[in-house]
Structures are given as structure tokens and as C-alpha cells.
GROMACS .gro file of C-alpha atoms in nm:
model
  154
    1MET     CA    1   0.743  -0.270  -1.757
    2ASP     CA    2   0.588  -0.007  -1.979
    3GLU     CA    3   0.834   0.144  -2.220
    4ILE     CA    4   0.806   0.414  -2.480
    5ASP     CA    5   0.956   0.380  -2.825
    6GLY     CA    6   1.186   0.640  -2.965
    7PRO     CA    7   1.542   0.762  -2.936
    8ALA     CA    8   1.534   0.779  -2.556
    9ARG     CA    9   1.328   0.458  -2.508
   10GLN     CA   10   1.291   0.475  -2.135
   11ILE     CA   11   1.064   0.324  -1.874
   12THR     CA   12   0.766   0.550  -1.807
   13PHE     CA   13   0.746   0.744  -1.484
   14GLY     CA   14   0.423   0.565  -1.390
   15ALA     CA   15   0.584   0.225  -1.436
   16LEU     CA   16   0.873   0.327  -1.212
   17PHE     CA   17   0.620   0.375  -0.932
   18ARG     CA   18   0.380   0.095  -1.024
   19GLU     CA   19   0.611  -0.200  -1.086
   20PRO     CA   20   0.795  -0.198  -0.752
   21TYR     CA   21   0.468  -0.141  -0.565
   22SER     CA   22   0.296  -0.424  -0.753
   23HIS     CA   23   0.588  -0.653  -0.673
   24TYR     CA   24   0.572  -0.553  -0.307
   25LEU     CA   25   0.196  -0.615  -0.287
   26GLY     CA   26   0.228  -0.958  -0.446
   27TRP     CA   27   0.509  -1.051  -0.209
   28LEU     CA   28   0.328  -0.910   0.096
   29TYR     CA   29  -0.009  -1.075   0.036
   30ALA     CA   30   0.154  -1.412  -0.039
   31ARG     CA   31   0.338  -1.389   0.296
   32LEU     CA   32   0.024  -1.279   0.480
   33GLN     CA   33  -0.150  -1.592   0.354
   34GLU     CA   34   0.143  -1.805   0.474
   35ARG     CA   35   0.130  -1.639   0.816
   36GLY     CA   36  -0.230  -1.712   0.899
   37PHE     CA   37  -0.432  -1.466   0.693
   38PRO     CA   38  -0.547  -1.677   0.395
   39ASP     CA   39  -0.865  -1.474   0.348
   40ILE     CA   40  -0.708  -1.128   0.316
   41ARG     CA   41  -0.692  -0.980  -0.035
   42VAL     CA   42  -0.517  -0.687  -0.199
   43ALA     CA   43  -0.855  -0.510  -0.231
   44HIS     CA   44  -0.873  -0.500   0.150
   45SER     CA   45  -0.570  -0.270   0.153
   46ALA     CA   46  -0.804   0.022   0.077
   47VAL     CA   47  -0.938  -0.024   0.431
   48VAL     CA   48  -0.622  -0.137   0.607
   49ARG     CA   49  -0.408   0.153   0.482
   50THR     CA   50  -0.668   0.419   0.564
   51ILE     CA   51  -0.816   0.313   0.898
   52ASP     CA   52  -0.719   0.481   1.224
   53ALA     CA   53  -0.561   0.177   1.389
   54GLU     CA   54  -0.614   0.313   1.740
   55LYS     CA   55  -0.965   0.458   1.735
   56GLY     CA   56  -1.129   0.325   1.421
   57SER     CA   57  -1.281   0.529   1.139
   58ARG     CA   58  -1.617   0.606   0.985
   59VAL     CA   59  -1.687   0.439   0.652
   60THR     CA   60  -1.726   0.781   0.489
   61THR     CA   61  -1.381   0.883   0.615
   62LEU     CA   62  -1.226   0.560   0.488
   63ALA     CA   63  -1.388   0.610   0.147
   64GLU     CA   64  -1.264   0.967   0.124
   65ARG     CA   65  -0.909   0.871   0.221
   66ALA     CA   66  -0.906   0.584  -0.030
   67GLY     CA   67  -1.062   0.791  -0.309
   68MET     CA   68  -1.357   0.558  -0.357
   69THR     CA   69  -1.733   0.564  -0.312
   70LYS     CA   70  -1.892   0.509   0.026
   71GLN     CA   71  -2.079   0.208  -0.116
   72SER     CA   72  -1.759   0.041  -0.237
   73MET     CA   73  -1.587   0.104   0.095
   74ALA     CA   74  -1.890  -0.027   0.286
   75TYR     CA   75  -1.867  -0.348   0.084
   76LEU     CA   76  -1.501  -0.393   0.182
   77VAL     CA   77  -1.571  -0.307   0.546
   78ASP     CA   78  -1.858  -0.560   0.556
   79SER     CA   79  -1.624  -0.821   0.409
   80LEU     CA   80  -1.363  -0.753   0.678
   81ILE     CA   81  -1.632  -0.767   0.948
   82ASP     CA   82  -1.741  -1.109   0.819
   83LEU     CA   83  -1.376  -1.222   0.831
   84ASP     CA   84  -1.335  -1.091   1.190
   85TYR     CA   85  -1.080  -0.820   1.109
   86LEU     CA   86  -1.318  -0.532   1.189
   87GLU     CA   87  -1.611  -0.461   1.415
   88ILE     CA   88  -1.863  -0.178   1.420
   89VAL     CA   89  -1.882   0.032   1.736
   90PRO     CA   90  -2.058   0.358   1.828
   91ASP     CA   91  -1.861   0.675   1.761
   92PRO     CA   92  -1.795   0.829   2.106
   93LYS     CA   93  -1.803   1.178   1.948
   94ASP     CA   94  -2.144   1.127   1.783
   95LYS     CA   95  -2.377   0.857   1.911
   96ARG     CA   96  -2.563   0.854   1.578
   97ALA     CA   97  -2.246   0.758   1.392
   98LYS     CA   98  -2.059   0.427   1.381
   99LEU     CA   99  -1.690   0.347   1.357
  100ALA     CA  100  -1.523   0.053   1.188
  101ARG     CA  101  -1.258  -0.061   1.434
  102LEU     CA  102  -0.990  -0.329   1.420
  103THR     CA  103  -1.060  -0.648   1.613
  104ARG     CA  104  -0.784  -0.844   1.783
  105ARG     CA  105  -0.736  -1.035   1.458
  106GLY     CA  106  -0.727  -0.706   1.266
  107ARG     CA  107  -0.456  -0.570   1.495
  108LYS     CA  108  -0.260  -0.892   1.448
  109LEU     CA  109  -0.292  -0.847   1.070
  110MET     CA  110  -0.161  -0.490   1.094
  111ALA     CA  111   0.134  -0.594   1.313
  112THR     CA  112   0.219  -0.881   1.079
  113ALA     CA  113   0.198  -0.656   0.773
  114ALA     CA  114   0.426  -0.399   0.939
  115ALA     CA  115   0.683  -0.668   1.025
  116LEU     CA  116   0.665  -0.800   0.670
  117GLY     CA  117   0.715  -0.448   0.534
  118ALA     CA  118   1.038  -0.421   0.733
  119GLU     CA  119   1.141  -0.767   0.610
  120TYR     CA  120   1.080  -0.665   0.248
  121GLU     CA  121   1.279  -0.347   0.296
  122ALA     CA  122   1.571  -0.552   0.432
  123LEU     CA  123   1.547  -0.795   0.139
  124LEU     CA  124   1.548  -0.506  -0.106
  125ALA     CA  125   1.846  -0.351   0.072
  126GLY     CA  126   2.024  -0.682   0.024
  127ARG     CA  127   1.964  -0.658  -0.350
  128ILE     CA  128   2.049  -0.291  -0.408
  129GLY     CA  129   2.274  -0.219  -0.110
  130ALA     CA  130   2.204  -0.054   0.223
  131ASP     CA  131   2.331   0.284   0.102
  132LYS     CA  132   2.102   0.280  -0.203
  133MET     CA  133   1.810   0.168   0.013
  134ALA     CA  134   1.868   0.459   0.251
  135GLU     CA  135   1.887   0.693  -0.048
  136LEU     CA  136   1.566   0.547  -0.194
  137ARG     CA  137   1.388   0.591   0.139
  138ARG     CA  138   1.505   0.954   0.161
  139LEU     CA  139   1.393   1.028  -0.196
  140LEU     CA  140   1.054   0.861  -0.154
  141THR     CA  141   0.999   1.051   0.170
  142ARG     CA  142   1.086   1.374  -0.010
  143VAL     CA  143   0.848   1.292  -0.296
  144ALA     CA  144   0.568   1.202  -0.053
  145THR     CA  145   0.606   1.528   0.139
  146ALA     CA  146   0.636   1.736  -0.180
  147LEU     CA  147   0.310   1.613  -0.332
  148PRO     CA  148   0.039   1.875  -0.355
  149ASP     CA  149  -0.262   1.838  -0.129
  150TRP     CA  150  -0.509   1.676  -0.368
  151LYS     CA  151  -0.753   1.390  -0.364
  152PRO     CA  152  -0.772   1.120  -0.631
  153GLY     CA  153  -1.017   1.210  -0.905
  154GLU     CA  154  -0.961   1.587  -0.887
   0.00000   0.00000   0.00000
């Protein structure tokens, strides 16, 4: 982890967020590959974590939510279409627009990832204790709700 030198020599705030998340992502994507999704990559999370799982989303909306360019998001969406996780359908609210929507395989991916997330949380609770895990969840929820309304890059 990143550390700073000096009398206090402590782990940086950024590392305290980054390291556990990086560990989780590595664990999650290794398990996804084991469970029938060998072609899914961490980069695809920009789509998976921002898509409306019920209705689908426009590429521009996905890009905005992920804090990336429309072109970069379109590349990821095209990749997931080729891998049969997404399909393109007309937007019922605007016939000129298109939505990226989860396919059956995409919904299975989302369900598997959610189950794995719960499994990871239980594993972590086993390492730090159920009481500490509950406290961590409460604190992270508080942090998430206390963040100002800003978009990456501003």
C-alpha cells in the first residue's frame, strides 16, 4: 500500500479506498471466470455498474455515469454485444435513440456478480468479525451518502 514517510508514517487515504477495492475486483473477476464468464474483464465494469439492469441505458448515459467519453463507452458496449452480454434495442421513449440492454447472459452475469459480492462480504466478515463488518458497511454507506454531488473530472 502507499505510505508516506515522516513521523506519522501512515497509509494514505486513497490507498485505504483503493487497496480493498482492487483486492475485491481481482477476487470477483477470478470467480466470474470460474463460474462461466471467462471473457468478462474488469474494464467491462464501467458498463455493468452503470447500466439500468431493468430497462437498459443509452450509451451517452452510461458514459456520463462512468465519467468517460462516449467513444470509449461505445467501444465497451460493442465488446459486450459481441460477447452476448448486451443487445441494442430501440428506446421506447424516443424512436430515434437506442438502448443497450442486458441479454439473458448479461442478466446471469449480474446475478452471479451480486451473489459473489455477498460471498465476498461474508468472507471478509469472517476475517474481521461480523460486528466490524456491520460497522464498515454503516460507515461506507454514510460516506457514500455524504459525498457531494459531483461528476469525475470536475
